[in-house]
XYZ file of C-alpha atoms in Angstrom:
702
model
C -53.479 -8.370 -25.622
C -51.648 -11.722 -26.148
C -52.533 -13.994 -29.031
C -54.657 -17.393 -27.503
C -54.569 -19.548 -30.486
C -56.846 -22.864 -29.182
C -60.402 -23.145 -28.416
C -59.577 -24.011 -24.861
C -57.666 -20.796 -24.232
C -60.304 -18.423 -25.801
C -62.794 -20.043 -23.656
C -60.236 -19.782 -20.733
C -60.072 -15.699 -21.328
C -63.442 -15.083 -21.440
C -63.582 -16.658 -18.176
C -61.113 -14.385 -17.205
C -62.105 -11.631 -18.053
C -65.643 -12.031 -15.988
C -64.023 -13.706 -13.117
C -60.464 -12.169 -13.064
C -57.916 -14.204 -11.150
C -54.338 -13.539 -9.502
C -51.799 -15.655 -11.019
C -49.847 -17.645 -8.767
C -45.686 -17.140 -9.690
C -44.583 -20.585 -11.272
C -40.527 -19.536 -12.387
C -37.697 -16.856 -13.143
C -36.626 -16.685 -16.521
C -33.286 -14.894 -17.876
C -32.212 -13.448 -20.739
C -29.529 -15.185 -22.671
C -28.601 -12.485 -24.783
C -30.010 -9.572 -26.809
C -32.641 -9.902 -29.614
C -36.334 -10.161 -30.093
C -37.856 -11.472 -27.201
C -39.379 -14.380 -28.012
C -36.369 -15.010 -30.253
C -35.716 -19.309 -29.848
C -33.763 -20.025 -26.937
C -33.209 -16.213 -25.843
C -34.327 -17.191 -22.674
C -33.569 -19.673 -19.860
C -34.374 -21.030 -16.729
C -31.064 -20.237 -14.988
C -29.050 -16.539 -15.076
C -25.551 -18.252 -16.255
C -27.667 -20.117 -18.951
C -27.169 -23.725 -17.819
C -30.774 -24.514 -17.261
C -33.533 -25.166 -20.028
C -33.735 -22.691 -22.588
C -37.223 -20.509 -22.649
C -38.339 -18.973 -26.447
C -41.454 -17.066 -25.527
C -41.571 -16.271 -21.506
C -45.215 -14.831 -22.266
C -47.106 -15.800 -19.252
C -48.160 -14.234 -16.475
C -47.203 -16.506 -13.764
C -43.678 -16.385 -14.932
C -41.330 -13.395 -13.961
C -38.741 -12.160 -16.762
C -35.134 -10.910 -15.966
C -33.371 -9.033 -18.398
C -29.654 -9.339 -17.327
C -26.725 -6.940 -17.354
C -25.514 -6.391 -20.912
C -28.300 -7.416 -22.817
C -30.837 -5.545 -25.330
C -34.430 -6.913 -25.566
C -37.113 -5.322 -27.696
C -40.344 -6.594 -28.422
C -41.500 -7.838 -31.593
C -44.257 -7.227 -34.123
C -47.410 -5.878 -32.747
C -48.175 -8.739 -30.075
C -48.202 -7.947 -26.129
C -46.548 -9.592 -23.547
C -47.066 -10.880 -19.974
C -45.000 -11.279 -17.378
C -45.381 -12.321 -13.096
C -42.495 -9.759 -11.978
C -40.020 -7.821 -14.375
C -36.484 -6.885 -13.933
C -34.086 -4.841 -16.055
C -30.733 -5.071 -14.347
C -28.355 -2.418 -14.485
C -26.726 -1.749 -18.188
C -29.390 -3.622 -20.006
C -32.681 -2.638 -21.517
C -36.297 -3.641 -22.639
C -37.631 -1.741 -25.328
C -40.569 -1.785 -27.960
C -38.632 -1.439 -30.762
C -40.747 1.108 -32.298
C -42.943 4.431 -31.712
C -46.336 2.622 -31.381
C -47.845 1.468 -27.711
C -46.860 -1.856 -27.027
C -47.768 -3.002 -23.591
C -45.850 -5.612 -20.931
C -48.672 -6.729 -18.731
C -47.717 -6.992 -15.252
C -49.189 -9.308 -12.899
C -46.832 -9.744 -10.031
C -45.732 -7.302 -7.227
C -42.767 -6.082 -8.880
C -41.062 -4.089 -11.625
C -37.200 -3.588 -10.983
C -35.305 -0.925 -13.359
C -31.796 -0.660 -12.671
C -31.584 -0.492 -16.220
C -33.303 1.404 -19.079
C -36.923 0.488 -19.339
C -38.393 1.855 -22.440
C -37.178 5.157 -24.880
C -40.207 4.387 -26.826
C -43.638 3.526 -27.210
C -43.136 0.438 -24.209
C -46.072 0.470 -22.123
C -47.135 -0.846 -18.941
C -50.367 -2.571 -18.088
C -50.429 -3.561 -14.178
C -52.833 -6.304 -13.716
C -52.215 -7.862 -10.010
C -53.360 -6.803 -7.141
C -50.120 -4.981 -6.233
C -46.934 -4.081 -7.931
C -43.972 -1.372 -7.184
C -42.197 0.184 -9.712
C -38.762 0.953 -7.998
C -35.224 0.449 -9.334
C -32.111 3.065 -9.704
C -32.686 2.751 -13.898
C -34.178 5.417 -16.588
C -37.581 4.655 -16.839
C -38.954 6.057 -19.895
C -42.440 4.841 -21.150
C -45.463 5.621 -23.206
C -47.973 4.885 -21.070
C -48.948 3.426 -17.743
C -52.676 1.950 -17.007
C -54.748 -0.629 -15.602
C -56.742 -2.512 -18.606
C -58.760 -5.174 -19.676
C -56.689 -7.950 -19.713
C -56.851 -11.246 -19.126
C -57.001 -12.540 -15.473
C -56.750 -9.220 -14.058
C -57.092 -7.950 -10.405
C -60.447 -6.336 -9.782
C -58.505 -4.163 -7.535
C -55.083 -2.982 -8.747
C -52.675 -1.193 -5.954
C -49.850 0.573 -7.590
C -46.607 2.552 -5.883
C -44.478 4.355 -7.935
C -40.934 4.419 -6.254
C -38.595 5.392 -9.030
C -38.623 8.787 -11.515
C -41.024 7.776 -13.917
C -41.530 9.754 -17.579
C -44.614 8.835 -19.564
C -44.141 10.295 -23.612
C -47.838 9.569 -24.810
C -49.468 12.926 -25.301
C -52.713 11.894 -27.596
C -54.717 11.429 -24.522
C -54.553 9.772 -20.941
C -50.949 8.224 -20.251
C -51.718 7.542 -16.931
C -55.481 5.722 -16.489
C -57.744 3.439 -15.418
C -59.044 1.513 -18.441
C -60.013 -1.718 -17.226
C -63.754 -2.036 -16.952
C -65.757 -3.941 -19.826
C -69.116 -2.191 -18.779
C -71.146 -0.159 -15.956
C -71.866 -3.001 -14.190
C -68.024 -4.320 -13.641
C -66.314 -2.288 -11.510
C -62.571 -1.748 -11.638
C -60.241 -0.074 -9.458
C -57.183 1.363 -9.652
C -55.220 2.852 -7.138
C -51.715 4.450 -7.949
C -49.814 6.182 -5.176
C -46.370 8.642 -6.104
C -43.937 8.355 -3.249
C -42.055 10.650 -1.647
C -39.142 12.291 -3.422
C -40.388 10.490 -7.017
C -41.060 12.754 -9.942
C -43.866 11.340 -12.421
C -43.929 13.235 -15.640
C -46.807 12.658 -18.025
C -46.676 14.602 -21.676
C -50.614 13.791 -22.227
C -53.658 13.658 -19.892
C -53.778 11.866 -16.262
C -57.226 10.251 -15.851
C -58.800 7.511 -13.268
C -62.223 6.714 -15.281
C -61.118 5.802 -18.697
C -59.266 8.292 -20.997
C -61.145 11.442 -19.687
C -63.977 10.381 -17.327
C -66.862 10.893 -19.765
C -67.968 7.659 -20.993
C -70.980 5.719 -19.927
C -70.263 2.148 -20.265
C -67.675 1.180 -17.699
C -66.954 1.350 -13.759
C -63.016 2.558 -13.858
C -62.392 3.998 -10.186
C -59.734 4.456 -7.655
C -57.736 7.010 -5.630
C -54.381 8.471 -7.234
C -52.004 9.667 -3.959
C -49.327 12.031 -4.986
C -46.608 11.824 -2.114
C -44.306 13.446 -4.410
C -43.935 15.225 -8.142
C -46.810 14.768 -10.439
C -45.874 16.808 -13.125
C -48.586 16.769 -16.112
C -48.231 18.534 -19.218
C -51.942 17.665 -20.466
C -55.416 17.919 -18.286
C -56.123 16.023 -14.818
C -59.386 14.685 -15.227
C -61.403 15.141 -12.013
C -64.385 13.718 -13.250
C -66.262 10.327 -13.750
C -68.776 9.112 -15.453
C -69.329 5.814 -13.317
C -72.362 5.130 -11.363
C -73.107 5.663 -7.695
C -70.764 4.197 -5.776
C -68.339 4.622 -8.206
C -66.093 7.733 -6.844
C -62.458 8.579 -8.123
C -60.424 10.609 -5.637
C -56.785 12.464 -6.238
C -54.869 13.315 -2.756
C -51.604 15.198 -2.851
C -50.017 14.776 0.414
C -48.284 16.717 2.653
C -44.972 16.720 0.851
C -46.776 16.394 -2.642
C -46.751 18.458 -5.513
C -49.392 18.604 -8.942
C -48.541 20.692 -12.020
C -50.921 20.602 -14.416
C -49.780 22.753 -17.440
C -53.258 22.167 -19.296
C -56.614 22.732 -17.432
C -58.297 20.771 -14.188
C -61.305 19.802 -16.180
C -64.108 18.710 -13.650
C -67.655 17.160 -13.772
C -69.650 19.295 -15.343
C -71.615 18.150 -18.475
C -70.693 14.578 -17.758
C -73.064 11.440 -16.917
C -72.983 9.368 -14.144
C -74.050 9.865 -10.461
C -70.525 9.190 -8.653
C -68.554 11.610 -7.580
C -64.908 13.231 -8.310
C -62.490 14.642 -5.359
C -59.299 16.513 -5.529
C -57.728 17.142 -2.289
C -54.698 19.352 -1.353
C -53.454 17.731 2.481
C -51.390 20.542 4.439
C -47.909 21.329 2.755
C -49.202 19.782 -0.455
C -49.481 21.980 -3.513
C -51.463 21.920 -6.393
C -49.773 24.775 -9.237
C -51.667 25.626 -12.207
C -49.554 27.186 -15.450
C -52.337 27.532 -18.202
C -53.544 30.615 -19.795
C -57.197 31.719 -19.349
C -59.351 29.058 -17.202
C -57.203 26.339 -15.264
C -60.282 25.114 -14.205
C -62.395 23.764 -17.028
C -66.129 22.345 -16.714
C -66.648 22.960 -12.587
C -69.570 23.360 -10.883
C -71.709 20.681 -11.931
C -72.072 19.922 -8.100
C -70.118 16.245 -9.019
C -66.499 17.261 -7.826
C -64.899 18.338 -4.709
C -61.914 20.199 -4.348
C -60.814 20.782 -1.136
C -57.416 22.780 0.326
C -57.115 21.394 3.777
C -54.760 24.015 6.318
C -51.390 24.974 5.085
C -52.032 23.505 1.371
C -50.981 25.687 -1.395
C -52.904 26.662 -4.569
C -50.250 27.688 -7.002
C -51.287 29.832 -10.511
C -47.817 30.521 -11.947
C -48.936 31.064 -15.149
C -49.752 34.240 -17.942
C -53.374 35.613 -17.837
C -54.895 33.264 -15.515
C -58.144 33.349 -14.073
C -58.352 32.170 -10.385
C -61.478 29.364 -10.059
C -63.814 31.148 -7.614
C -65.725 27.885 -6.635
C -62.894 27.171 -3.723
C -61.834 28.307 -0.529
C -58.103 28.206 -0.851
C -55.782 27.736 2.392
C -52.527 29.504 0.476
C -52.768 31.135 -2.821
C -49.689 32.066 -4.983
C -50.327 34.831 -8.069
C -47.479 35.003 -9.861
C -45.742 34.514 -13.216
C -48.178 37.342 -15.171
C -51.183 38.476 -14.462
C -54.734 36.745 -12.570
C -58.065 37.498 -12.682
C -61.368 37.000 -10.129
C -64.076 35.526 -11.806
C -66.168 35.520 -8.526
C -65.591 36.057 -5.136
C -62.722 34.708 -3.793
C -61.523 33.310 -0.341
C -58.214 32.831 1.039
C -57.946 31.569 4.828
C -53.908 31.407 4.793
C -51.681 33.218 2.786
C -51.916 35.153 -0.141
C -48.372 35.526 -2.271
C -48.051 38.171 -5.116
C -44.847 38.047 -7.086
C -44.807 38.814 -11.032
C -47.949 40.364 -11.763
C -51.545 41.881 -10.664
C -54.371 39.866 -9.604
C -56.626 41.752 -10.941
C -60.349 41.769 -9.188
C -62.625 43.530 -11.947
C -65.686 43.591 -9.410
C -65.124 40.502 -7.372
C -64.727 40.965 -4.248
C -60.968 39.363 -2.600
C -61.169 38.344 0.982
C -58.433 37.309 3.379
C -59.064 35.262 6.071
C -59.170 36.296 10.097
C -55.889 34.565 10.399
C -54.546 34.646 6.563
C -51.673 37.340 5.309
C -50.259 38.745 2.326
C -46.319 38.240 1.086
C -44.917 40.184 -1.778
C -47.035 43.399 -2.440
C -44.610 45.731 -4.632
C -44.983 48.111 -7.341
C -44.839 44.867 -9.796
C -47.018 42.494 -8.298
C -50.213 44.062 -6.067
C -54.283 43.356 -6.044
C -55.326 45.733 -9.308
C -58.882 46.921 -8.095
C -59.741 47.769 -11.823
C -63.572 47.544 -10.663
C -65.821 47.765 -7.495
C -64.260 44.655 -6.319
C -62.114 44.957 -2.888
C -59.447 43.844 -0.863
C -60.532 42.965 2.232
C -58.241 42.013 5.256
C -59.316 42.166 9.506
C -57.504 44.810 10.619
C -56.971 45.182 14.604
C -54.350 47.288 17.203
C -51.238 46.306 14.328
C -50.651 47.894 10.774
C -51.857 46.317 7.795
C -51.537 46.323 4.632
C -53.687 46.250 1.869
C -51.551 46.189 -1.563
C -53.998 47.696 -4.193
C -53.745 49.319 -7.224
C -54.728 50.463 -10.839
C -53.434 49.802 -14.131
C -51.615 53.125 -13.920
C -50.207 52.812 -10.472
C -49.214 50.870 -7.149
C -50.991 52.609 -4.260
C -51.218 50.874 -1.327
C -52.895 51.286 1.769
C -51.681 50.658 5.376
C -54.433 50.388 8.656
C -54.703 49.542 12.047
C -57.851 50.259 14.242
C -57.413 51.368 17.866
C -61.185 50.529 18.107
C -62.820 46.938 17.618
C -61.617 44.614 15.276
C -63.106 44.713 12.082
C -62.862 43.214 8.442
C -62.152 46.242 6.548
C -62.461 46.532 2.488
C -60.259 48.714 -0.041
C -60.315 49.441 -3.301
C -58.798 52.366 -5.169
C -59.657 54.149 -8.339
C -58.138 56.352 -10.796
C -59.481 60.323 -10.361
C -61.617 62.048 -7.620
C -65.058 62.890 -8.209
C -66.603 66.174 -6.447
C -69.172 64.240 -4.914
C -67.491 61.240 -3.496
C -68.653 58.217 -5.897
C -69.850 60.630 -8.402
C -70.685 64.173 -9.931
C -67.832 66.135 -10.629
C -64.112 65.248 -12.057
C -61.419 67.494 -10.247
C -58.839 68.106 -12.187
C -56.522 70.062 -10.398
C -54.626 70.529 -6.640
C -54.951 67.046 -5.864
C -53.350 63.475 -6.403
C -55.519 61.713 -9.182
C -56.667 58.692 -6.950
C -59.469 57.739 -4.667
C -59.557 55.717 -1.761
C -62.688 53.638 -1.246
C -62.268 52.066 2.416
C -65.366 50.235 4.374
C -65.475 48.685 7.474
C -67.596 45.367 7.962
C -69.619 46.276 10.992
C -69.890 49.946 10.903
C -69.398 51.695 14.012
C -66.024 51.081 16.830
C -63.737 52.389 15.171
C -60.785 54.508 15.439
C -58.367 54.147 12.979
C -55.295 55.129 11.445
C -54.895 55.242 7.693
C -51.676 55.787 5.818
C -52.345 55.864 1.374
C -49.160 55.985 -1.268
C -49.000 57.514 -4.548
C -46.390 58.416 -7.371
C -45.242 61.576 -8.773
C -46.899 61.240 -11.877
C -50.383 60.681 -9.802
C -50.269 63.977 -8.945
C -52.599 66.931 -10.541
C -51.454 70.309 -12.007
C -51.524 72.422 -8.390
C -51.149 70.115 -6.020
C -48.525 71.303 -3.004
C -47.476 67.802 -1.395
C -45.835 70.167 1.364
C -49.081 70.924 2.509
C -51.606 68.510 1.821
C -53.637 66.233 3.781
C -56.327 63.015 3.422
C -59.753 64.231 2.646
C -62.612 62.397 3.917
C -66.110 62.511 1.611
C -68.660 63.007 3.930
C -71.355 64.569 2.014
C -68.654 66.948 1.226
C -64.521 66.820 1.190
C -63.391 67.107 4.787
C -59.721 67.950 4.817
C -57.478 66.450 7.772
C -54.417 68.147 9.273
C -52.258 69.455 6.828
C -48.748 69.080 6.547
C -45.673 67.814 4.077
C -46.576 64.151 2.665
C -43.327 61.775 3.732
C -41.116 59.790 1.588
C -39.776 60.852 -1.505
C -41.608 59.015 -4.688
C -44.013 57.383 -3.799
C -45.005 59.839 -1.061
C -47.583 59.190 1.656
C -50.025 61.152 3.931
C -51.510 59.865 7.475
C -54.474 60.761 8.910
C -55.881 59.178 12.675
C -58.742 59.349 14.393
C -61.030 57.671 12.099
C -64.439 56.889 13.111
C -66.556 56.184 9.759
C -65.573 55.376 6.243
C -66.380 56.254 2.531
C -64.059 57.917 0.276
C -60.596 59.016 0.542
C -58.193 61.393 -1.514
C -55.379 63.602 -1.087
C -55.335 67.113 -1.680
C -54.321 70.733 -0.490
C -56.952 72.597 1.825
C -57.416 75.425 -0.483
C -60.695 75.555 -2.483
C -60.193 74.010 -6.300
C -60.846 77.065 -8.680
C -62.295 75.283 -11.586
C -64.727 72.429 -11.538
C -64.924 70.437 -15.110
C -68.166 68.390 -15.285
C -67.783 67.545 -18.856
C -65.109 67.142 -21.726
C -65.795 65.401 -25.203
C -65.240 65.511 -28.783
C -66.379 64.385 -32.067
C -65.493 64.224 -35.788
C -67.798 66.319 -37.887
C -67.797 67.662 -41.768
C -66.416 70.645 -40.213
C -63.318 68.674 -37.959
C -63.344 67.886 -34.346
C -65.716 69.320 -32.222
C -64.683 69.971 -28.497
C -67.349 70.347 -26.048
C -66.909 70.932 -22.337
C -68.685 72.528 -19.339
C -67.906 73.962 -16.021
C -69.094 73.389 -12.967
C -68.053 76.247 -11.206
C -65.505 79.026 -11.679
C -63.174 81.117 -9.684
C -60.692 83.603 -11.266
C -60.552 81.393 -14.619
C -58.876 83.552 -17.129
C -59.505 81.049 -20.536
C -58.950 77.256 -21.347
C -55.799 76.179 -23.862
C -56.718 73.741 -26.316
C -54.396 71.045 -26.599
C -53.894 68.205 -28.965
C -51.267 65.471 -29.611
C -51.419 62.884 -32.523
C -48.032 61.789 -31.610
C -47.474 60.604 -28.452
C -46.115 62.033 -25.864
C -45.988 65.412 -27.246
C -48.953 68.183 -26.445
C -49.359 71.514 -28.608
C -51.547 74.370 -27.824
C -54.433 74.754 -31.136
C -56.178 77.704 -29.797
C -57.800 79.421 -27.034
C -61.528 79.872 -25.243
C -61.799 82.563 -22.793
C -63.025 81.644 -19.547
C -66.067 83.350 -17.367
C -63.954 84.520 -14.846
C -66.468 83.460 -11.886
C -69.313 81.417 -11.893
C -72.063 79.534 -9.552
C -73.677 77.875 -12.481
C -73.011 75.695 -15.270
C -70.743 77.267 -18.398
C -70.943 75.629 -21.364
C -67.852 76.075 -23.964
C -66.880 74.733 -27.980
C -64.503 74.463 -30.024
C -63.610 73.095 -33.500
C -60.253 71.704 -34.367
C -60.936 72.667 -38.418
C -57.622 70.821 -39.137
C -57.733 67.420 -37.626
C -55.465 64.880 -37.865
C -57.077 61.228 -39.541
C -55.420 58.937 -36.790
C -56.311 58.607 -33.696
C -55.829 61.947 -31.994
C -55.906 62.829 -28.307
C -57.159 66.271 -26.682
C -56.953 68.473 -23.601
C -57.279 71.345 -21.557
C -55.152 73.730 -20.002
C -57.255 75.897 -17.781
C -55.212 78.937 -16.972
C -56.553 81.008 -13.498
C -56.196 85.483 -13.525
C -52.921 84.748 -11.640
C -51.577 82.293 -13.972
C -52.024 79.225 -12.260
C -52.638 76.187 -14.788
C -54.420 72.890 -14.305
C -55.286 70.143 -16.705
C -58.124 68.305 -17.626
C -58.480 64.589 -18.508
C -57.336 63.733 -21.551
C -59.707 62.325 -24.265
C -59.536 60.284 -27.365
C -60.815 60.885 -30.667
C -61.123 57.516 -33.195
C -59.425 58.061 -36.820
C -61.808 59.144 -39.197
C -61.140 56.745 -41.687
C -59.217 53.388 -42.314
C -59.980 51.934 -39.050
C -60.423 48.303 -40.327
C -57.675 48.647 -42.901
C -54.851 45.939 -41.983
C -57.082 44.205 -39.457
C -60.686 42.257 -38.513
C -61.598 43.728 -34.763
C -64.473 41.526 -33.453
C -66.634 41.878 -32.053
C -67.473 45.810 -31.613
C -68.751 45.260 -28.382
C -67.235 42.835 -25.954
C -67.347 41.600 -22.267
C -64.892 38.819 -22.259
C -62.489 38.768 -24.982
C -62.185 40.244 -28.591
C -60.276 38.229 -31.666
C -57.990 40.393 -33.505
C -57.062 38.966 -37.093
C -54.024 40.944 -39.270
C -54.033 41.029 -42.751
C -49.860 41.529 -42.385
C -48.287 39.436 -39.378
C -46.033 41.117 -37.146
C -42.506 40.392 -38.502
C -41.234 40.716 -34.846
C -42.967 40.844 -31.686
C -44.693 43.478 -30.931
C -46.749 44.639 -28.330
C -50.920 46.085 -28.481
C -51.922 48.655 -25.622
C -55.424 48.777 -24.268
C -55.893 52.956 -24.190
C -59.171 54.041 -22.632
C -60.962 57.249 -23.324
C -58.486 59.496 -21.602
C -55.831 58.073 -23.667
C -54.104 56.026 -20.852
C -52.737 52.914 -20.759
C -55.317 50.104 -19.390
C -53.232 46.799 -20.773
C -50.595 45.410 -23.236
C -51.216 42.496 -24.800
C -47.848 40.878 -26.231
C -48.357 39.496 -30.087
C -45.396 36.755 -31.116
C -43.832 37.426 -34.593
C -45.673 36.037 -37.687
C -48.504 35.916 -35.692
C -52.220 36.415 -38.290
C -54.107 36.746 -34.978
C -54.254 37.608 -31.312
C -57.086 36.843 -28.657
C -57.152 39.755 -26.089
C -58.945 39.380 -22.639
C -61.157 42.621 -21.663
C -63.391 41.019 -18.869
C -60.974 43.029 -16.331
C -61.657 46.503 -17.853
C -64.460 48.952 -16.553
C -67.562 49.351 -18.773
C -66.793 52.245 -21.388
C -65.209 52.907 -24.942
C -61.333 51.907 -25.574
C -58.744 52.033 -27.910
C -56.261 49.411 -28.958
C -52.634 51.289 -30.948
C -50.192 48.791 -32.037
C -47.692 49.272 -35.107
C -46.487 47.006 -37.507
C -43.583 47.628 -39.689
C -43.637 51.330 -38.455
C -47.049 51.843 -39.446
C -49.334 52.905 -36.893
C -53.242 50.816 -36.734
C -55.878 51.754 -34.214
C -59.323 50.129 -33.655
C -61.979 51.277 -31.286
C -63.839 48.431 -29.330
C -67.093 49.180 -26.186
C -66.422 46.935 -22.811
C -69.844 46.530 -22.321
């Protein structure tokens, strides 16, 4: 603020704050050289210096022009007022320090063809309308509407030139003009097409973060260019009723938020906050975790109009479920659904997995998907499904699990319908449950459902990888089986393709689990396999539901991945239609995390392998680290006593020893947060090495 030295002007200042006015332009002054703003005779009423010298043009009715070749800095800690501000080509105006120093602009123009800022210089926009333009460099600390004497109630700012704002401690583009919640101050900002505004801090319309209850700051920020925010975008307000705030991203506009988009939940006030993305506009969020925070309070509205884009481009991000997306980009790392999610337009997949957990991802009737591949697909890690409309044309469901990409292609010659698809590792004798089948098939179950039962005449193609095939599977004589109380085979024939492979079945009129297998009866059905440490060693228990020509089981152990070695044999029952129980003890177990499997051998020498189980280390699980909590639903925290000297990977292993996730850890990190919400409930292990020393820990996902 300016310093007013007389009692008369002090009273005037009070009146100005109560009854704002718009100053009338009285004159223009020009710099006569370089120096401090208020240096004696530094300004003149004529460009050539032939007019009246002016010492300090600190007046909301006076325009200031910094002429070519002149460098002006602000003195001390004072702020200065002008009507219009011009910085010519080859000229500069700066604060002279890193501290925030303000030029208060009351007129319609800030024209910069030279350099404005480069340090703590900031602008207060106080008039009814102002445009920032020019071909120069504008590197300010902040732009805001403030509580300045003589400021207009409503200010409309147009930014027509690229601007960077370096203030990062809080909001650097904001409205902070209201003195109380009974006095309304409005700040409307428009960023023109082709213009980039880069903000190191936050953007807020209601104060620094929309959380105050003692002011009424409202307005609309319209972005037709690019607004790149390193901090947070506050879509929240504590204004009273009628003091709504809003952001609008136009059809050529884009907002990038590298922090969080913060909603109204938990804030006071009665006003609403809106964020509207128009057709052709884009909102990009890059921050990890919850890119949208404090949403769901009922006083924020986020709208993606038809053709608008929501771009999640950061690593390990949670998709906000409370929106209806027109277009959704999921790239740059894994994404996690945190609720049922609707995409009415295009879903674009690139560079990571979209992990469903137990939530459905629904693509609208007119929607589409691009980019499904082995490196970018919908990972159905729980009961969550991918739902799409299917008619006579082929429709791709780009789904898979943590172990690989296993898409489905559907077409329907019957009644067009919404179909839901998920894929899971393993095949059960009872379709959804029962005995785990361990040989002569592809180790995947595709669960397909139709929205309205009946009226379908579908053709389905499923895809798998060579490593998905269990021992005994013959890809030259296989079929797509459908579970209808029992596994019913389709027409047998060779798989198509060459790793990956596909198999197709036509005439499907009902839906449930599907699997790929040969058409012969499986010889052994394994219903149990577990291991535990005792004083005598590691005790392994397993059971079969039925056996055909079972000669023996070979027990195999793995202490250093990936090689298994045989450590014992147990004779089989030969033939049985009843459960048979087996036990074998490894009397020389390793101390570390150990993996076991069974190799089942028939009388004719045919072999099949069981799932792999993991037995936890006997001692030292907590040596060198602390893992908490031991039972987790969302995240784990792993603290190291010895930080890694190089970047490492922590692998999440399931009970079968399969990798269920990978967490990169930077060098010298002393702790890491590990997301586990995407995992199915069960026992898991963490495995990593520091300095060549292996470490293991176990936890339970609830």
